Short mmCIF file of C-alpha atoms in Angstrom, two decimals:
data_model
loop_
_atom_site.label_atom_id
_atom_site.label_comp_id
_atom_site.label_asym_id
_atom_site.label_seq_id
_atom_site.Cartn_x
_atom_site.Cartn_y
_atom_site.Cartn_z
CA MET A 200 99.31 78.68 94.20
CA LYS A 201 98.73 82.12 95.69
CA ASN A 202 101.74 84.44 96.13
CA THR A 203 100.13 86.68 98.71
CA THR A 204 103.42 87.67 100.35
CA LYS A 205 104.88 88.94 97.07
CA ARG A 206 104.34 92.58 96.12
CA VAL A 207 104.69 93.92 92.61
CA LEU A 208 105.04 97.54 91.53
CA VAL A 209 103.41 98.35 88.18
CA THR A 210 104.03 101.85 86.87
CA GLY A 211 101.49 103.55 84.66
CA ALA A 212 98.91 101.08 85.94
CA GLY A 213 95.81 103.27 85.69
CA THR A 214 95.11 102.64 82.01
CA GLY A 215 95.98 100.55 78.98
CA ILE A 216 98.76 98.00 79.12
CA GLY A 217 99.72 98.89 82.70
CA LYS A 218 96.17 98.30 83.92
CA ALA A 219 95.97 94.96 82.12
CA ILE A 220 99.29 93.88 83.65
CA ALA A 221 98.28 94.91 87.17
CA LEU A 222 95.00 93.01 86.97
CA ARG A 223 96.59 89.93 85.40
CA LEU A 224 99.26 89.72 88.09
CA ALA A 225 96.63 90.22 90.78
CA LYS A 226 94.73 87.25 89.35
CA ASP A 227 97.93 85.25 89.77
CA GLY A 228 97.96 86.12 93.47
CA PHE A 229 100.34 89.06 93.66
CA ASP A 230 99.69 92.17 95.75
CA ILE A 231 100.05 95.27 93.61
CA ALA A 232 101.40 98.77 94.11
CA VAL A 233 99.41 100.69 91.49
CA HIS A 234 101.44 103.64 90.24
CA CYS A 235 100.08 106.63 88.39
CA ASN A 236 101.16 110.20 87.78
CA LYS A 237 97.98 112.27 87.45
CA SER A 238 95.24 109.69 86.86
CA ILE A 239 94.46 109.13 90.54
CA ASP A 240 90.80 108.26 89.96
CA LYS A 241 91.67 105.64 87.36
CA ALA A 242 94.40 104.17 89.56
CA ASN A 243 91.99 103.98 92.51
CA ALA A 244 89.52 102.13 90.29
CA VAL A 245 92.21 99.61 89.31
CA ALA A 246 93.15 99.17 92.97
CA ALA A 247 89.49 98.51 93.79
CA GLU A 248 89.35 95.80 91.11
CA ILE A 249 92.49 94.21 92.56
CA ARG A 250 91.01 94.17 96.06
CA ALA A 251 87.87 92.58 94.66
CA LEU A 252 90.12 89.77 93.44
CA GLY A 253 91.26 89.21 97.02
CA GLN A 254 94.67 90.87 96.75
CA GLN A 255 96.07 93.92 98.48
CA ALA A 256 96.58 97.10 96.50
CA GLU A 257 98.05 100.52 97.24
CA VAL A 258 98.04 103.54 94.95
CA ILE A 259 101.24 105.55 94.73
CA SER A 260 101.48 108.70 92.64
CA PHE A 261 104.57 110.47 91.34
CA ASP A 262 106.18 111.79 88.16
CA ILE A 263 108.80 109.24 87.07
CA THR A 264 110.97 112.05 85.67
CA ASP A 265 111.41 113.50 89.18
CA ALA A 266 114.17 111.27 90.54
CA GLU A 267 114.26 112.57 94.11
CA ASN A 268 110.50 112.57 94.62
CA ALA A 269 110.15 109.13 93.03
CA LYS A 270 112.83 107.75 95.34
CA ASN A 271 111.23 109.24 98.44
CA ILE A 272 107.74 107.95 97.63
CA LEU A 273 108.95 104.49 96.65
CA LEU A 274 111.07 104.08 99.77
CA ALA A 275 108.19 105.31 101.94
CA ASP A 276 105.87 102.72 100.38
CA ILE A 277 108.47 99.99 100.85
CA ALA A 278 108.97 100.99 104.50
CA LYS A 279 105.23 100.86 105.13
CA ASN A 280 104.14 97.87 103.05
CA GLY A 281 107.26 95.84 102.29
CA ALA A 282 109.76 95.54 99.46
CA TYR A 283 108.69 94.71 95.93
CA TRP A 284 109.38 91.15 94.79
CA GLY A 285 108.69 92.33 91.26
CA ILE A 286 108.67 95.53 89.22
CA VAL A 287 107.00 96.24 85.89
CA GLN A 288 108.32 99.51 84.48
CA ASN A 289 105.55 100.34 82.04
CA ALA A 290 104.97 104.10 82.24
CA GLY A 291 106.08 106.01 79.16
CA ILE A 292 105.16 108.64 76.58
CA THR A 293 105.43 109.35 72.86
CA LYS A 294 105.99 112.66 71.09
CA ASP A 295 106.28 111.67 67.45
CA ASN A 296 107.58 113.81 64.61
CA ALA A 297 109.90 113.58 61.64
CA PHE A 298 113.44 114.02 62.93
CA PRO A 299 114.21 117.29 61.04
CA ALA A 300 111.07 118.84 62.54
CA MET A 301 111.48 117.41 66.04
CA GLU A 302 111.78 119.96 68.82
CA ILE A 303 114.52 119.51 71.41
CA ASN A 304 111.95 119.45 74.22
CA ASP A 305 110.12 116.55 72.55
CA TRP A 306 113.41 114.65 72.38
CA ARG A 307 114.32 115.40 75.98
CA GLN A 308 110.88 114.68 77.46
CA VAL A 309 110.64 111.26 75.81
CA ILE A 310 114.17 110.29 76.85
CA ASP A 311 113.61 111.67 80.36
CA THR A 312 110.36 109.76 80.83
CA ASN A 313 111.07 106.46 79.09
CA LEU A 314 114.77 105.98 79.75
CA ASN A 315 115.62 108.09 82.79
CA GLY A 316 112.32 106.92 84.29
CA PHE A 317 113.69 103.36 84.16
CA PHE A 318 116.51 104.43 86.48
CA ASN A 319 114.35 106.66 88.68
CA VAL A 320 111.89 103.85 89.41
CA ILE A 321 114.05 100.74 89.54
CA ASN A 322 117.22 102.04 91.18
CA PRO A 323 115.70 102.80 94.62
CA CYS A 324 113.89 99.44 94.66
CA VAL A 325 116.75 97.08 93.85
CA MET A 326 118.50 96.88 97.22
CA PRO A 327 115.24 96.29 99.14
CA MET A 328 114.45 93.56 96.59
CA ILE A 329 117.86 91.98 97.13
CA HIS A 330 117.35 92.10 100.90
CA LEU A 331 114.23 89.94 100.54
CA ARG A 332 116.61 87.09 99.63
CA ASN A 333 113.81 85.51 97.62
CA GLY A 334 114.78 86.13 94.01
CA GLY A 335 112.51 88.44 92.06
CA ARG A 336 111.37 89.69 88.68
CA ILE A 337 111.94 92.93 86.80
CA VAL A 338 110.22 93.52 83.47
CA ALA A 339 110.49 96.74 81.49
CA ILE A 340 108.07 97.47 78.69
CA SER A 341 110.04 98.46 75.60
CA SER A 342 108.59 98.58 72.08
CA VAL A 343 108.97 97.18 68.61
CA SER A 344 110.29 100.68 67.82
CA GLY A 345 113.19 100.05 70.18
CA VAL A 346 114.01 96.82 68.35
CA MET A 347 113.66 97.83 64.69
CA GLY A 348 113.18 101.61 64.70
CA ASN A 349 110.22 103.50 63.28
CA ARG A 350 109.75 106.57 61.11
CA GLY A 351 108.86 109.65 63.12
CA GLN A 352 109.98 108.05 66.39
CA ALA A 353 113.70 108.69 66.65
CA ASN A 354 113.23 109.89 70.23
CA TYR A 355 110.91 107.04 71.25
CA SER A 356 113.00 104.39 69.49
CA ALA A 357 116.18 105.66 71.16
CA SER A 358 114.54 105.63 74.59
CA LYS A 359 113.13 102.13 74.20
CA ALA A 360 116.36 100.72 72.76
CA GLY A 361 118.09 102.19 75.79
CA VAL A 362 115.65 100.37 78.06
CA ILE A 363 116.50 97.08 76.36
CA ALA A 364 120.24 97.66 76.84
CA ALA A 365 119.73 98.68 80.47
CA CYS A 366 117.73 95.51 81.13
CA LYS A 367 120.46 93.33 79.64
CA SER A 368 123.12 94.93 81.81
CA LEU A 369 120.99 94.81 84.95
CA ALA A 370 120.16 91.16 84.27
CA MET A 371 123.86 90.33 84.43
CA GLU A 372 124.28 92.22 87.70
CA LEU A 373 121.30 90.63 89.45
CA ALA A 374 121.53 87.05 88.16
CA LYS A 375 123.51 85.88 91.19
CA ARG A 376 120.63 87.16 93.35
CA LYS A 377 118.17 85.02 91.34
CA ILE A 378 116.43 88.19 90.15
CA THR A 379 115.57 88.00 86.46
CA VAL A 380 115.43 91.09 84.26
CA ASN A 381 113.72 91.06 80.88
CA SER A 382 112.05 93.46 78.50
CA VAL A 383 108.77 92.98 76.67
CA ALA A 384 108.52 94.78 73.34
CA PRO A 385 104.92 95.25 72.17
CA GLY A 386 104.07 96.15 68.61
CA LEU A 387 100.79 97.78 67.65
CA ILE A 388 98.49 97.35 70.64
CA ALA A 389 94.84 98.42 70.65
CA THR A 390 94.79 101.00 73.45
CA GLU A 391 93.63 104.60 73.67
CA MET A 392 96.98 105.65 72.15
CA CYS A 393 96.17 103.72 68.95
CA ASN A 394 94.11 105.77 66.48
CA ASP A 395 92.82 105.06 62.96
CA GLU A 396 95.80 106.77 61.31
CA ILE A 397 98.27 104.57 63.20
CA LEU A 398 96.24 101.46 62.35
CA GLU A 399 96.14 102.32 58.64
CA HIS A 400 99.90 102.78 58.53
CA ALA A 401 100.85 99.76 60.65
CA LEU A 402 98.45 96.97 59.70
CA PRO A 403 100.14 96.19 56.35
CA LEU A 404 103.39 95.62 58.29
CA ILE A 405 101.88 93.03 60.64
CA PRO A 406 101.89 89.44 59.31
CA LEU A 407 99.05 88.46 61.66
CA GLY A 408 97.01 91.31 60.21
CA ARG A 409 95.64 92.81 63.41
CA ALA A 410 96.54 94.89 66.42
CA GLY A 411 97.39 93.08 69.64
CA THR A 412 95.56 93.55 72.91
CA ALA A 413 96.75 94.85 76.24
CA GLU A 414 95.74 91.50 77.73
CA GLU A 415 98.11 89.67 75.37
CA VAL A 416 101.00 91.82 76.58
CA ALA A 417 99.89 91.21 80.17
CA GLN A 418 99.88 87.44 79.62
CA THR A 419 103.49 87.64 78.46
CA VAL A 420 104.50 89.62 81.54
CA ALA A 421 102.61 87.15 83.75
CA PHE A 422 104.58 84.29 82.21
CA LEU A 423 107.86 86.03 83.00
CA PHE A 424 106.65 86.37 86.61
CA SER A 425 105.83 82.67 86.86
CA GLU A 426 107.98 79.98 88.44
CA GLY A 427 108.34 78.41 85.00
CA ALA A 428 110.23 81.47 83.76
CA ALA A 429 112.87 81.46 86.50
CA TYR A 430 115.60 80.53 83.99
CA ILE A 431 114.73 83.31 81.53
CA THR A 432 116.72 86.52 81.92
CA LYS A 433 118.41 89.16 79.73
CA GLN A 434 115.83 88.58 76.99
CA VAL A 435 113.61 90.72 74.79
CA ILE A 436 110.18 89.13 74.28
CA ASN A 437 108.48 90.55 71.20
CA VAL A 438 104.67 90.75 71.21
CA ASN A 439 104.13 92.24 67.77
CA GLY A 440 102.26 89.87 65.46
CA GLY A 441 105.43 89.08 63.51
CA MET A 442 106.55 92.62 62.67
CA CYS A 443 110.19 91.73 63.35
#
């Protein structure tokens, strides 16, 4: 059944996992707010694909580390096009290095984007979502690194573990509103961020012996957005080929 009255915000939706999620949810009948920071052309292309599927799509652009600007743009979009029934907080960055060699700016930028960005995006959208009085879904993309840690990713692992903890707390707050909050923790996913060096290091750690695909992550998110997942909240869904 089409869900044409339900809007979903997907951050970082111009490429990779975010793009796959936006297109998968559009195929399920959701209208999509396609967020990007600088990749306007790519986001516009994703929006065009969504419209070709018969769903509405708007492109919104802002830096998720800029709390005030993010709030203003999100609230303006909500005022114009309606509140989000769902949010997928996907946008994030990595700046890997061994901890003794890690620069303070690399630590701060990753925490600011991945963890503070969770607050900057979701906080302004929660009350409008509650006012819909129609339940809702929030999914934050974490990482296997946030579940089990990873060498050279102390900053990234800390940020993604923080996202998991934030989701669990928010799930408890919003349960009475019938809004579910979960995190999806991908492992090694074949996107433009995955190079040969990463593959060589990670493949021996993956029982299934291959990288996952962005579409496999998107399918998991789509399930959490389905009616059949209405009783699932406060969970971490691992999509990692058995790494942990």
